[in-house]
């Protein structure tokens, strides 16, 4: 559940000035990179009924592992993510936060299939000793 949704629930329970701070490790589906996110959500003071969430992402590498001792805390959730919903191969059972259909991912898969099919046609054609 997103931090803004949790904050909204807290506000509905009568905690309008609640400030939430959460951490999460995000593993990127395609690259395998892991990022530590530290997020803070709170109500905007100048605009009523408006919240904001700010997240700081730190790529987890050997230097960060040496400096941040709580990285492997089992209380920190790990989520699989991607750059954008449009490029993400995860289906709805794997991601409850999707905000857009995977249109770019689907288009790229169609293009890959078309290229493989064309390459096979050319290979088959050449195998019959015919020249293009």
Tab-separated table of N, CA and C in Angstrom, residues 1 3 9 12 15 17 19 23-24 27 30 32 46 49 55 63-64 67 84 88-89 91 97 109-110 117 119 129-130:
chain	number	residue	atom	x	y	z
A	1	UNK	N	0.857	-1.176	0.000
A	1	UNK	CA	0.000	0.000	0.000
A	1	UNK	C	0.900	1.235	0.000
A	3	UNK	N	2.388	4.936	0.671
A	3	UNK	CA	2.490	5.725	1.896
A	3	UNK	C	1.422	6.813	1.951
A	9	UNK	N	-5.527	7.268	5.432
A	9	UNK	CA	-6.268	6.458	6.405
A	9	UNK	C	-6.045	6.966	7.827
A	12	UNK	N	-8.077	10.075	8.357
A	12	UNK	CA	-9.499	9.764	8.531
A	12	UNK	C	-9.789	9.225	9.932
A	15	UNK	N	-6.074	11.712	12.871
A	15	UNK	CA	-4.679	12.125	13.047
A	15	UNK	C	-4.259	13.042	11.899
A	17	UNK	N	-2.341	15.622	11.582
A	17	UNK	CA	-0.958	16.101	11.505
A	17	UNK	C	0.057	14.965	11.531
A	19	UNK	N	2.775	12.383	10.616
A	19	UNK	CA	3.910	12.318	9.693
A	19	UNK	C	4.362	10.865	9.653
A	23	UNK	N	10.745	2.981	5.135
A	23	UNK	CA	11.829	2.551	4.252
A	23	UNK	C	11.335	1.372	3.425
A	24	UNK	N	11.964	1.197	2.287
A	24	UNK	CA	11.632	0.077	1.407
A	24	UNK	C	12.831	-0.194	0.521
A	27	UNK	N	13.632	-3.642	-5.846
A	27	UNK	CA	14.469	-4.368	-6.792
A	27	UNK	C	13.891	-4.170	-8.184
A	30	UNK	N	14.176	-5.480	-14.488
A	30	UNK	CA	15.037	-5.763	-15.633
A	30	UNK	C	16.517	-5.710	-15.292
A	32	UNK	N	17.903	-5.667	-12.110
A	32	UNK	CA	18.275	-6.343	-10.870
A	32	UNK	C	18.825	-5.403	-9.817
A	46	UNK	N	0.108	24.561	3.942
A	46	UNK	CA	-0.477	25.727	3.280
A	46	UNK	C	-1.745	25.403	2.492
A	49	UNK	N	-6.375	19.546	2.979
A	49	UNK	CA	-6.758	18.318	2.277
A	49	UNK	C	-5.795	17.940	1.154
A	55	UNK	N	10.511	11.012	-1.437
A	55	UNK	CA	11.312	9.794	-1.292
A	55	UNK	C	12.734	10.048	-1.749
A	63	UNK	N	29.589	0.292	-1.067
A	63	UNK	CA	29.832	1.438	-0.183
A	63	UNK	C	28.634	1.681	0.731
A	64	UNK	N	27.421	1.621	0.177
A	64	UNK	CA	26.227	1.834	0.997
A	64	UNK	C	26.067	0.702	2.014
A	67	UNK	N	28.133	1.453	4.995
A	67	UNK	CA	27.746	2.628	5.784
A	67	UNK	C	26.383	2.505	6.456
A	84	UNK	N	8.848	2.415	-15.285
A	84	UNK	CA	7.500	2.967	-15.434
A	84	UNK	C	6.511	1.816	-15.571
A	88	UNK	N	6.667	-2.096	-17.667
A	88	UNK	CA	6.786	-3.147	-16.657
A	88	UNK	C	6.157	-4.469	-17.092
A	89	UNK	N	6.911	-5.588	-16.972
A	89	UNK	CA	6.367	-6.894	-17.334
A	89	UNK	C	5.546	-7.555	-16.230
A	91	UNK	N	2.572	-8.632	-13.877
A	91	UNK	CA	1.119	-8.614	-14.046
A	91	UNK	C	0.452	-8.143	-12.751
A	97	UNK	N	0.247	-1.817	-7.426
A	97	UNK	CA	0.384	-0.367	-7.547
A	97	UNK	C	0.322	0.133	-8.983
A	109	UNK	N	7.338	-6.315	-27.100
A	109	UNK	CA	7.220	-7.767	-27.287
A	109	UNK	C	6.678	-8.089	-28.678
A	110	UNK	N	5.711	-7.300	-29.159
A	110	UNK	CA	5.174	-7.501	-30.512
A	110	UNK	C	6.271	-7.293	-31.556
A	117	UNK	N	10.219	-13.481	-36.408
A	117	UNK	CA	9.486	-14.115	-37.510
A	117	UNK	C	10.109	-13.747	-38.851
A	119	UNK	N	13.197	-12.753	-39.391
A	119	UNK	CA	14.524	-13.367	-39.457
A	119	UNK	C	14.411	-14.845	-39.836
A	129	UNK	N	18.465	-22.167	-50.947
A	129	UNK	CA	19.437	-21.734	-51.957
A	129	UNK	C	18.901	-20.657	-52.875
A	130	UNK	N	18.000	-19.874	-52.383
A	130	UNK	CA	17.499	-18.754	-53.164
A	130	UNK	C	18.172	-17.497	-52.646
